[in-house]
């Protein structure tokens, strides 16, 4: 009975938080428009860089069909964009958690007998849902782009991409929840938002392949779970392209070389990380961060009462 | 019966001693006023009382139960109207109340029934679908009160509920509170900057620098800390001066300050010719506050 009632309370909190996100035109449209702007910027500025980089990595005299090049470039753009969006959008959507502290609404929620852990879970689930929704809109825009550039995705690739987006959104929300727990002002929200937007794309390998980093930095980013999320997305966005390369007679070494150069293969201190392990790392990171977040809230509740 | 009993309450923030050994009791059905300038320790005491803040020392009992031992159960006995409206501005009044009711596990039909009672009691049926942020100050306050009453609390805490409202809206809010006290027999714990609101309280505690500096009924406080004032009409200044007490000119009249009512009576008997047109009033709560704290407290400004 108690858990049933607690679930109803949680449901009401999720509904309230989600409505707050969609009713706040500023946050909602910023979250929605940012991925679309990024897509235009990526297509305008990074597409040529990816295209030239891919063409120059081909052995001399090797004729690569234009559709394959465009498919590779599109897959890279697609995966980079979504890898960044899942995390930055979650930070944006999770602003409500801090805004409630700033406006005093948090006191209105905690003055009731609702558990802090229920409140925390309410923020987490609603942020994950809203992040997923915005990222799915971005994904549709990316699918349209890929369809124009050169479609090579299979149904299983699409489902795997959706799974990657779900895991990355859950990861981004969990990370933002732990960080936002310590924030108490509007200025801090802006500062963290700016740092994440500017820095995350680099450290997860979305703006620039990790393979191009120095050895030290490469080993350092191998400790970050987001790196594996980007790699999973990249693998699934480019699966069809690699299959087509094989059928065209590309040597396996050449395909491996391309995969290494665009971070489809990630190496942890020289050891290749299989995709199953990437999923495990991402899922465990989500579980760990959510656990830390809930524990922080429980600790705070106990500290305030003793 | 004492619904709230606080003994030797202490709370510090670093080197700042916000509450220093405060003790008081609030009786059932009472309008209890808590007065003090900003930083006197009112909000800290309320936060501890409502289970929002940890205390450093002392004991808090609600209906005879120790707050430390029954925090969840006792929290539900409070309905709090915060100083600033803290409901969600983009959401409708209905959505706001529905989401807050769920925090007290009031959902479905139970919520609809309670909402019906509250809309009737506070007259806001026509506001239900409007965004909370678009309401006027008085309308917002009515909804704040409705939110505080959703779970039928035994004690209504009003933290400066009328600060920043125009006089007409303040009157409206007070009418609502008065009705609640009469019809729901609710205990009201009030902090306010408006002295005339404190005058209507059953019991007043004045806090200064985290300590209680005076307490009692408004009448007892006025008797203890202020005298009476005789306003004389149609007399010359020499006449007022001849009475031998401090006086001041107010319009065409003179206001003479005397230590107590007995002195005023003695003056009337001694100089009946002077008292052809006059009135006697007791000192106001402003005078009490000024006498015990040395500070003025009027409408949010010290």
Coordinates of C-alpha atoms in Angstrom, one line a residue:
Chain A
X1 CA 0.0 0.0 0.0
X2 CA 2.7 2.4 1.1
X3 CA 4.9 1.8 -2.0
X4 CA 1.8 2.2 -4.2
X5 CA 1.1 5.6 -2.7
X6 CA 4.8 6.5 -3.0
X7 CA 4.7 5.6 -6.7
X8 CA 1.6 7.9 -7.1
X9 CA 3.5 10.7 -5.4
X10 CA 6.5 10.0 -7.7
X11 CA 4.2 10.1 -10.7
X12 CA 2.8 13.4 -9.7
X13 CA 6.3 14.9 -9.2
X14 CA 7.4 13.6 -12.7
X15 CA 4.3 15.1 -14.2
X16 CA 4.9 18.4 -12.4
X17 CA 8.6 18.6 -13.4
X18 CA 7.9 17.6 -17.1
X19 CA 5.2 20.2 -17.3
X20 CA 7.5 22.8 -15.9
X21 CA 10.1 22.0 -18.6
X22 CA 7.6 22.2 -21.5
X23 CA 5.8 25.3 -20.1
X24 CA 9.1 27.2 -19.7
X25 CA 9.5 28.3 -23.3
X26 CA 13.0 29.5 -22.7
X27 CA 14.4 26.1 -21.6
X28 CA 12.3 24.0 -23.9
X29 CA 13.1 25.9 -27.1
X30 CA 16.7 26.3 -26.2
X31 CA 16.9 22.5 -25.6
X32 CA 15.1 21.8 -28.9
X33 CA 16.8 24.3 -31.1
X34 CA 20.4 23.7 -29.8
X35 CA 20.7 20.2 -31.5
X36 CA 19.2 21.5 -34.7
X37 CA 21.6 24.5 -34.8
X38 CA 24.5 22.1 -34.0
X39 CA 23.4 19.9 -36.9
X40 CA 23.5 22.9 -39.3
X41 CA 26.9 24.0 -37.9
X42 CA 28.3 20.4 -38.1
X43 CA 27.1 20.0 -41.7
X44 CA 28.4 23.4 -42.7
X45 CA 31.8 23.4 -41.0
X46 CA 32.8 19.8 -40.0
X47 CA 31.5 17.9 -43.0
X48 CA 34.3 19.0 -45.3
X49 CA 36.9 18.2 -42.6
X50 CA 35.5 14.7 -42.2
X51 CA 35.2 14.2 -46.0
X52 CA 38.8 15.3 -46.6
X53 CA 40.1 13.3 -43.7
X54 CA 38.4 10.2 -45.0
X55 CA 39.5 10.7 -48.6
X56 CA 43.1 11.2 -47.5
X57 CA 43.1 8.0 -45.5
X58 CA 42.3 6.0 -48.6
X59 CA 45.2 4.2 -50.4
X60 CA 46.2 6.0 -53.6
X61 CA 44.3 4.7 -56.7
X62 CA 41.5 3.3 -54.5
X63 CA 38.2 4.5 -56.0
X64 CA 35.6 5.1 -53.3
X65 CA 32.0 5.7 -54.4
X66 CA 30.7 9.2 -53.5
X67 CA 27.7 7.7 -51.6
X68 CA 30.0 5.8 -49.3
X69 CA 32.0 8.9 -48.5
X70 CA 28.9 10.9 -47.8
X71 CA 27.5 8.0 -45.7
X72 CA 30.7 7.9 -43.6
X73 CA 30.7 11.7 -43.1
X74 CA 27.0 11.7 -42.3
X75 CA 27.4 8.9 -39.8
X76 CA 30.3 10.7 -38.1
X77 CA 28.2 14.0 -37.9
X78 CA 25.2 12.1 -36.7
X79 CA 26.9 10.3 -33.9
X80 CA 28.9 13.3 -32.8
X81 CA 25.9 15.5 -32.6
X82 CA 23.8 13.0 -30.7
X83 CA 26.6 12.1 -28.3
X84 CA 26.9 15.8 -27.3
X85 CA 23.2 16.5 -27.3
X86 CA 22.2 13.7 -24.9
X87 CA 24.5 15.2 -22.2
X88 CA 24.1 18.9 -22.8
X89 CA 20.3 18.7 -23.2
X90 CA 20.1 16.8 -19.9
X91 CA 22.0 19.5 -18.1
X92 CA 19.6 22.0 -19.6
X93 CA 16.5 20.0 -18.7
X94 CA 17.8 19.4 -15.2
X95 CA 18.1 23.1 -14.4
X96 CA 14.7 22.9 -12.7
X97 CA 16.3 21.1 -9.8
X98 CA 18.5 24.1 -9.1
X99 CA 15.8 26.7 -10.0
X100 CA 13.5 25.1 -7.4
X101 CA 16.2 25.9 -4.8
X102 CA 16.7 29.4 -6.1
X103 CA 13.0 30.3 -6.1
X104 CA 12.3 28.6 -2.7
X105 CA 10.0 26.1 -4.3
X106 CA 12.2 23.3 -2.9
X107 CA 11.2 24.4 0.6
X108 CA 7.5 24.1 -0.4
X109 CA 8.1 20.6 -1.6
X110 CA 10.2 19.5 1.4
X111 CA 7.9 21.0 4.0
X112 CA 5.5 18.1 3.2
X113 CA 6.3 14.6 4.4
X114 CA 7.6 13.5 1.0
X115 CA 10.9 11.7 1.1
X116 CA 14.0 13.4 -0.3
X117 CA 14.8 10.3 -2.3
X118 CA 11.4 10.4 -4.0
X119 CA 11.9 14.1 -4.9
X120 CA 15.4 13.2 -6.3
X121 CA 14.0 10.3 -8.3
X122 CA 11.2 12.6 -9.6
X123 CA 13.8 15.1 -11.0
X124 CA 15.9 12.2 -12.4
X125 CA 13.1 10.4 -14.3
X126 CA 11.4 13.6 -15.6
X127 CA 14.8 14.9 -16.9
X128 CA 15.6 11.6 -18.6
X129 CA 12.2 11.6 -20.3
X130 CA 12.4 15.2 -21.5
X131 CA 16.0 14.7 -22.6
X132 CA 15.0 11.6 -24.5
X133 CA 12.1 13.5 -26.2
X134 CA 14.4 16.4 -27.3
X135 CA 17.1 13.9 -28.5
X136 CA 14.6 11.9 -30.4
X137 CA 13.5 15.1 -32.3
X138 CA 17.3 15.6 -33.0
X139 CA 17.6 12.0 -34.1
X140 CA 14.7 12.4 -36.6
X141 CA 16.4 15.5 -38.0
X142 CA 19.7 13.5 -38.2
X143 CA 17.9 10.6 -40.0
X144 CA 16.6 13.1 -42.5
X145 CA 20.1 14.4 -43.0
X146 CA 21.5 10.9 -43.5
X147 CA 18.7 10.0 -45.9
X148 CA 19.8 12.9 -48.0
X149 CA 23.5 12.3 -47.7
X150 CA 23.4 8.6 -48.2
X151 CA 21.4 6.1 -46.1
X152 CA 23.1 2.9 -45.0
X153 CA 21.3 2.1 -41.7
X154 CA 19.6 -1.2 -41.1
X155 CA 16.6 -1.7 -38.8
X156 CA 18.9 -3.2 -36.1
X157 CA 21.2 -0.2 -36.4
X158 CA 18.3 2.1 -35.8
X159 CA 17.2 0.2 -32.7
X160 CA 20.8 0.1 -31.4
X161 CA 21.1 3.8 -32.0
X162 CA 17.9 4.4 -30.0
X163 CA 19.3 2.2 -27.2
X164 CA 22.5 4.3 -27.2
X165 CA 20.5 7.5 -27.0
X166 CA 18.5 6.1 -24.1
X167 CA 21.7 5.1 -22.2
X168 CA 23.5 8.4 -23.0
X169 CA 20.5 10.4 -21.9
X170 CA 20.3 8.4 -18.7
X171 CA 24.0 8.9 -18.2
X172 CA 23.8 12.7 -18.9
X173 CA 20.9 13.1 -16.5
X174 CA 22.6 11.1 -13.8
X175 CA 25.8 13.2 -14.2
X176 CA 23.9 16.5 -14.2
X177 CA 21.9 15.4 -11.1
X178 CA 25.1 14.7 -9.1
X179 CA 26.6 18.0 -10.2
X180 CA 23.4 20.1 -9.8
X181 CA 22.9 18.7 -6.3
X182 CA 25.7 21.1 -5.1
X183 CA 24.4 24.1 -7.1
X184 CA 22.4 26.8 -5.4
X185 CA 22.3 29.8 -7.6
X186 CA 21.4 31.0 -11.1
X187 CA 25.0 32.0 -11.8
X188 CA 26.3 28.5 -11.0
X189 CA 23.7 27.0 -13.3
X190 CA 24.9 29.2 -16.2
X191 CA 28.6 28.5 -15.4
X192 CA 28.1 24.8 -15.4
X193 CA 25.9 24.9 -18.5
X194 CA 28.6 26.9 -20.4
X195 CA 31.5 24.6 -19.2
X196 CA 29.6 21.4 -20.2
X197 CA 28.5 22.8 -23.6
X198 CA 32.0 23.9 -24.4
X199 CA 34.0 21.0 -23.0
X200 CA 32.0 17.9 -23.2
X201 CA 32.2 17.5 -27.0
X202 CA 35.9 17.5 -26.8
X203 CA 36.4 15.0 -24.0
X204 CA 33.9 12.5 -25.3
X205 CA 35.5 12.6 -28.8
X206 CA 32.6 14.2 -30.6
X207 CA 34.4 17.2 -31.9
X208 CA 37.7 15.6 -32.6
X209 CA 38.5 11.9 -32.7
X210 CA 40.2 10.6 -29.5
X211 CA 42.6 8.8 -31.8
X212 CA 44.1 12.2 -32.7
X213 CA 44.8 13.0 -29.0
X214 CA 48.2 12.5 -27.4
X215 CA 48.8 9.1 -25.7
X216 CA 48.3 10.6 -22.1
X217 CA 45.1 12.3 -23.0
X218 CA 43.8 9.3 -24.8
X219 CA 44.4 7.1 -21.7
X220 CA 42.8 9.8 -19.5
X221 CA 39.5 10.0 -21.6
X222 CA 39.4 6.2 -21.7
X223 CA 38.3 6.5 -18.0
X224 CA 35.3 8.6 -18.9
X225 CA 32.1 6.7 -19.6
X226 CA 30.9 9.3 -22.1
X227 CA 33.7 8.2 -24.4
X228 CA 32.1 4.8 -24.8
X229 CA 28.7 6.3 -25.5
X230 CA 30.1 8.2 -28.4
X231 CA 31.9 5.2 -29.7
X232 CA 28.7 3.0 -29.5
X233 CA 26.8 5.6 -31.4
X234 CA 29.5 5.9 -34.0
X235 CA 29.7 2.1 -34.5
X236 CA 25.9 1.9 -35.0
X237 CA 25.7 4.9 -37.2
X238 CA 28.5 3.5 -39.4
X239 CA 27.8 -0.2 -39.3
X240 CA 26.1 -0.1 -42.7
X241 CA 28.9 1.9 -44.2
X242 CA 31.5 -0.6 -43.0
X243 CA 29.4 -3.5 -44.3
X244 CA 29.3 -1.8 -47.7
X245 CA 33.0 -1.2 -47.6
X246 CA 33.5 -4.9 -47.1
X247 CA 31.3 -5.8 -49.9
X248 CA 33.2 -3.5 -52.2
X249 CA 36.3 -5.3 -51.4
X250 CA 38.0 -3.0 -48.9
X251 CA 40.7 -4.9 -47.1
X252 CA 39.8 -5.6 -43.4
X253 CA 43.0 -3.8 -42.3
X254 CA 41.9 -0.7 -44.1
X255 CA 38.4 -0.9 -42.4
X256 CA 40.1 -1.4 -39.0
X257 CA 42.3 1.6 -39.8
X258 CA 39.2 3.8 -40.5
X259 CA 37.5 2.4 -37.4
X260 CA 40.5 3.2 -35.2
X261 CA 40.8 6.7 -36.7
X262 CA 37.2 7.7 -36.0
X263 CA 37.0 6.0 -32.5
X264 CA 34.8 3.1 -33.5
X265 CA 37.5 1.2 -31.7
X266 CA 38.4 2.5 -28.3
X267 CA 41.6 1.3 -26.6
X268 CA 42.0 1.2 -22.8
X269 CA 45.8 1.3 -22.3
X270 CA 46.3 -0.5 -25.6
X271 CA 43.5 -3.1 -25.1
X272 CA 40.5 -2.9 -27.4
X273 CA 37.2 -2.5 -25.6
X274 CA 34.4 -4.7 -27.1
X275 CA 31.0 -3.2 -27.6
X276 CA 29.5 -5.4 -24.8
X277 CA 31.9 -3.9 -22.4
X278 CA 31.1 -0.4 -23.6
X279 CA 27.4 -1.0 -22.8
X280 CA 28.3 -2.4 -19.4
X281 CA 30.5 0.6 -18.6
X282 CA 27.8 3.0 -19.6
X283 CA 25.0 1.1 -17.7
X284 CA 27.2 0.7 -14.6
X285 CA 28.1 4.4 -14.7
X286 CA 24.4 5.3 -14.8
X287 CA 23.6 3.0 -11.9
X288 CA 26.6 4.3 -9.9
X289 CA 25.8 8.0 -10.5
X290 CA 22.0 7.5 -9.7
X291 CA 23.0 5.7 -6.5
X292 CA 25.4 8.5 -5.5
X293 CA 22.6 11.0 -6.3
X294 CA 20.0 9.2 -4.2
X295 CA 22.5 8.7 -1.3
X296 CA 23.4 12.4 -1.4
X297 CA 19.7 13.3 -1.0
X298 CA 19.2 10.8 1.8
X299 CA 22.3 12.1 3.6
X300 CA 21.0 15.6 3.3
X301 CA 17.6 14.7 4.7
X302 CA 19.2 13.0 7.7
X303 CA 21.6 15.8 8.3
X304 CA 18.8 18.4 8.3
X305 CA 16.8 16.4 10.8
X306 CA 19.4 15.5 13.4
Chain B
X1 CA -3.6 22.5 25.5
X2 CA -0.2 23.5 24.1
X3 CA 0.1 22.5 20.5
X4 CA 3.6 23.9 20.2
X5 CA 6.1 23.8 23.1
X6 CA 9.6 25.0 22.5
X7 CA 12.3 24.9 25.2
X8 CA 15.7 26.5 25.1
X9 CA 16.0 26.4 21.3
X10 CA 19.4 27.2 19.9
X11 CA 20.7 27.5 16.4
X12 CA 23.9 29.1 15.0
X13 CA 25.2 29.7 11.5
X14 CA 29.0 29.8 11.9
X15 CA 29.7 32.6 14.4
X16 CA 26.2 34.0 14.0
X17 CA 23.9 32.9 16.8
X18 CA 20.5 33.1 15.1
X19 CA 18.4 31.6 17.9
X20 CA 19.7 31.8 21.5
X21 CA 17.8 29.8 24.1
X22 CA 14.2 30.6 22.9
X23 CA 11.3 29.1 24.8
X24 CA 7.6 29.6 24.3
X25 CA 4.3 27.8 24.0
X26 CA 1.4 28.1 21.6
X27 CA -2.1 27.1 22.7
X28 CA -4.6 25.3 20.6
X29 CA -6.8 27.6 18.4
X30 CA -4.6 30.6 19.3
X31 CA -3.4 33.4 17.0
X32 CA 0.2 33.5 18.0
X33 CA 2.3 36.4 16.7
X34 CA 6.1 36.3 16.4
X35 CA 7.6 39.7 16.0
X36 CA 11.1 40.8 15.2
X37 CA 13.2 42.8 12.7
X38 CA 14.9 40.9 9.8
X39 CA 17.6 38.6 11.3
X40 CA 15.9 38.4 14.7
X41 CA 15.6 34.6 14.3
X42 CA 11.9 34.3 13.3
X43 CA 12.4 32.4 10.0
X44 CA 15.1 30.2 11.6
X45 CA 12.7 29.2 14.4
X46 CA 9.9 28.5 11.8
X47 CA 12.3 26.4 9.7
X48 CA 13.2 24.3 12.7
X49 CA 9.6 24.0 13.8
X50 CA 8.6 22.7 10.3
X51 CA 11.4 20.2 10.2
X52 CA 13.3 22.1 7.5
X53 CA 16.4 22.9 9.5
X54 CA 18.4 21.1 12.1
X55 CA 18.6 22.7 15.5
X56 CA 21.8 22.9 17.6
X57 CA 20.0 22.3 20.9
X58 CA 16.8 22.5 22.8
X59 CA 13.5 20.6 22.5
X60 CA 10.5 21.1 20.2
X61 CA 7.2 19.4 21.0
X62 CA 4.2 19.4 18.7
X63 CA 1.0 18.2 20.4
X64 CA 3.1 16.6 23.1
X65 CA 5.3 14.7 20.7
X66 CA 9.0 15.3 20.3
X67 CA 9.8 16.6 16.8
X68 CA 13.1 14.7 16.7
X69 CA 11.4 11.3 17.3
X70 CA 8.4 11.8 14.9
X71 CA 9.5 14.2 12.1
X72 CA 7.4 12.7 9.3
X73 CA 4.2 12.6 11.4
X74 CA 4.6 16.0 12.9
X75 CA 5.6 17.7 9.6
X76 CA 2.1 16.9 8.3
X77 CA 0.5 18.9 11.1
X78 CA 1.8 22.1 9.6
X79 CA 0.5 24.1 6.7
X80 CA 3.0 26.8 5.7
X81 CA 2.4 30.0 3.8
X82 CA 5.9 31.2 2.8
X83 CA 6.9 34.9 2.8
X84 CA 7.1 34.8 -1.0
X85 CA 4.8 32.8 -3.2
X86 CA 6.7 29.6 -4.1
X87 CA 4.2 27.8 -6.3
X88 CA 5.1 27.2 -9.9
X89 CA 4.3 30.3 -11.9
X90 CA 4.0 28.6 -15.4
X91 CA 1.5 26.0 -14.1
X92 CA -2.2 26.5 -13.6
X93 CA -3.6 26.9 -10.1
X94 CA -5.2 23.4 -10.6
X95 CA -1.9 21.8 -11.6
X96 CA -0.1 23.5 -8.7
X97 CA -2.5 22.3 -6.1
X98 CA -2.8 18.8 -7.6
X99 CA 1.0 18.3 -7.6
X100 CA 1.3 19.6 -4.0
X101 CA -1.6 17.5 -2.8
X102 CA 0.2 14.4 -4.1
X103 CA 3.1 15.1 -1.8
X104 CA 0.6 14.4 1.1
X105 CA -0.7 11.4 -0.8
X106 CA -4.0 13.1 -1.6
X107 CA -4.8 12.0 -5.2
X108 CA -7.8 11.2 -7.3
X109 CA -11.2 11.7 -5.8
X110 CA -9.7 12.7 -2.4
X111 CA -8.0 15.6 -4.1
X112 CA -11.1 16.6 -6.1
X113 CA -13.2 16.6 -2.9
X114 CA -10.6 18.7 -1.0
X115 CA -10.2 21.1 -3.9
X116 CA -14.0 21.6 -3.9
X117 CA -14.0 22.4 -0.2
X118 CA -11.1 24.8 -0.6
X119 CA -12.4 26.6 -3.7
X120 CA -15.6 27.2 -1.7
X121 CA -13.9 28.3 1.4
X122 CA -11.4 30.7 -0.3
X123 CA -13.5 31.5 -3.4
X124 CA -11.1 30.8 -6.2
X125 CA -13.1 28.4 -8.5
X126 CA -12.8 30.9 -11.4
X127 CA -9.0 31.0 -11.0
X128 CA -8.4 27.2 -11.3
X129 CA -7.3 27.2 -14.9
X130 CA -5.3 30.4 -14.9
X131 CA -1.5 30.3 -14.7
X132 CA -0.4 31.0 -11.1
X133 CA 2.2 33.6 -12.3
X134 CA -0.6 35.7 -13.9
X135 CA -2.6 36.2 -10.7
X136 CA -2.7 39.4 -8.7
X137 CA -0.9 39.5 -5.3
X138 CA -4.1 38.9 -3.3
X139 CA -5.2 36.0 -5.6
X140 CA -1.8 34.4 -5.2
X141 CA -2.0 34.7 -1.5
X142 CA -5.4 33.0 -1.4
X143 CA -3.9 30.1 -3.5
X144 CA -0.9 29.9 -1.2
X145 CA -3.3 29.6 1.7
X146 CA -5.2 26.9 -0.1
X147 CA -2.0 25.0 -0.8
X148 CA -1.1 25.2 2.9
X149 CA -4.5 23.8 3.9
X150 CA -4.6 20.9 1.3
X151 CA -3.8 18.3 3.9
X152 CA -6.0 19.8 6.7
X153 CA -3.1 20.8 9.0
X154 CA -3.7 21.6 12.7
X155 CA -1.3 24.5 12.6
X156 CA -1.2 27.2 9.9
X157 CA 2.2 29.0 9.8
X158 CA 2.0 32.4 8.1
X159 CA 5.5 33.9 7.4
X160 CA 4.8 37.5 6.8
X161 CA 1.8 36.7 4.7
X162 CA 0.8 40.3 3.9
X163 CA 4.2 41.9 3.2
X164 CA 4.2 43.8 0.0
X165 CA 0.4 43.6 -0.4
X166 CA -1.8 46.7 -0.8
X167 CA -4.0 47.6 2.2
X168 CA -7.2 46.3 0.5
X169 CA -5.6 43.0 -0.3
X170 CA -4.2 42.7 3.2
X171 CA -7.7 43.1 4.6
X172 CA -9.0 40.4 2.2
X173 CA -6.2 38.0 3.3
X174 CA -7.0 38.7 7.0
X175 CA -10.7 38.1 6.5
X176 CA -9.8 34.7 5.1
X177 CA -7.5 33.9 8.0
X178 CA -10.1 35.0 10.5
X179 CA -12.7 32.8 8.9
X180 CA -10.3 29.9 9.1
X181 CA -9.8 30.4 12.8
X182 CA -13.4 30.7 13.5
X183 CA -14.7 27.9 11.2
X184 CA -11.8 25.5 11.3
X185 CA -10.6 26.2 14.9
X186 CA -7.1 26.4 13.5
X187 CA -4.0 27.4 15.4
X188 CA -2.3 30.2 13.5
X189 CA 1.4 31.0 14.0
X190 CA 2.1 34.4 12.4
X191 CA 5.2 36.4 11.8
X192 CA 4.5 39.9 10.6
X193 CA 6.0 43.3 10.1
X194 CA 2.6 45.0 10.5
X195 CA 2.0 45.9 14.1
X196 CA -1.8 46.3 13.7
X197 CA -1.9 42.6 12.7
X198 CA 0.0 41.7 15.8
X199 CA -2.5 43.7 17.9
X200 CA -5.2 41.1 17.1
X201 CA -3.1 38.2 18.3
X202 CA -3.9 36.2 21.4
X203 CA -0.3 36.1 22.4
X204 CA 2.8 37.9 21.1
X205 CA 6.5 37.0 21.4
X206 CA 9.0 39.7 20.4
X207 CA 12.4 38.4 19.3
X208 CA 15.5 40.5 19.0
X209 CA 19.0 39.2 18.3
X210 CA 17.8 35.6 18.6
X211 CA 16.4 36.1 22.1
X212 CA 12.9 36.7 23.4
X213 CA 12.8 40.3 24.7
X214 CA 9.1 40.5 25.6
X215 CA 6.0 38.3 25.5
X216 CA 2.4 38.3 26.6
X217 CA -1.0 39.3 25.3
X218 CA -1.1 42.6 23.3
X219 CA -2.9 44.3 26.3
X220 CA -0.4 43.0 28.8
X221 CA 2.5 44.2 26.6
X222 CA 0.9 47.6 26.1
X223 CA 0.3 48.0 29.8
X224 CA 3.9 46.9 30.6
X225 CA 5.8 48.8 28.0
X226 CA 3.7 51.8 27.0
X227 CA 1.5 54.3 28.7
X228 CA -1.8 55.9 27.7
X229 CA -2.3 58.8 25.3
X230 CA -4.9 61.6 26.0
X231 CA -5.8 63.6 22.9
X232 CA -7.2 67.0 23.9
X233 CA -9.3 69.0 21.4
X234 CA -10.0 72.8 21.5
X235 CA -7.4 73.7 24.1
X236 CA -4.4 76.1 23.9
X237 CA -0.8 74.8 24.1
X238 CA -0.4 76.3 27.6
X239 CA -3.3 74.2 28.9
X240 CA -1.7 71.0 27.5
X241 CA 1.7 72.0 28.9
X242 CA 0.2 72.8 32.4
X243 CA -0.8 69.2 32.8
X244 CA 2.9 68.4 33.4
X245 CA 3.4 65.5 31.0
X246 CA 5.1 65.2 27.6
X247 CA 2.8 66.3 24.8
X248 CA 2.9 66.8 21.0
X249 CA 0.7 68.8 18.6
X250 CA -1.3 66.7 16.2
X251 CA -3.3 68.8 13.8
X252 CA -5.4 71.0 15.9
X253 CA -5.2 68.8 19.0
X254 CA -2.6 68.0 21.6
X255 CA -1.5 64.4 22.4
X256 CA -0.4 64.0 26.0
X257 CA 1.5 60.9 27.1
X258 CA 0.7 59.6 30.6
X259 CA 2.2 56.5 32.3
X260 CA -1.1 54.7 32.8
X261 CA -4.9 54.9 32.8
X262 CA -5.0 55.7 36.6
X263 CA -2.9 58.8 35.9
X264 CA -5.3 59.8 33.1
X265 CA -8.3 59.4 35.4
X266 CA -6.6 61.5 38.1
X267 CA -5.9 64.3 35.6
X268 CA -9.5 64.3 34.5
X269 CA -10.7 64.6 38.0
X270 CA -8.2 67.3 38.8
X271 CA -8.8 69.5 35.7
X272 CA -12.3 68.7 34.6
X273 CA -12.5 72.1 32.7
X274 CA -9.7 71.0 30.4
X275 CA -11.4 67.7 29.5
X276 CA -14.4 69.0 27.6
X277 CA -13.5 67.3 24.3
X278 CA -10.9 64.5 24.6
X279 CA -10.1 60.8 24.0
X280 CA -7.9 58.3 25.8
X281 CA -6.2 55.4 23.9
X282 CA -3.6 52.8 25.0
X283 CA -0.2 52.8 23.4
X284 CA 0.1 50.8 20.1
X285 CA 2.2 47.7 19.4
X286 CA 4.6 49.9 17.5
X287 CA 5.3 51.7 20.8
X288 CA 5.8 48.3 22.6
X289 CA 8.2 47.1 19.9
X290 CA 10.1 50.4 20.0
X291 CA 10.3 50.3 23.8
X292 CA 11.6 46.7 24.0
X293 CA 13.9 46.6 21.1
X294 CA 14.8 50.2 20.5
X295 CA 13.9 49.6 16.8
X296 CA 11.0 50.7 14.7
X297 CA 9.2 48.0 12.7
X298 CA 6.7 49.2 10.1
X299 CA 5.5 47.4 7.0
X300 CA 8.6 45.6 6.2
X301 CA 11.0 48.4 6.9
X302 CA 13.0 48.7 10.1

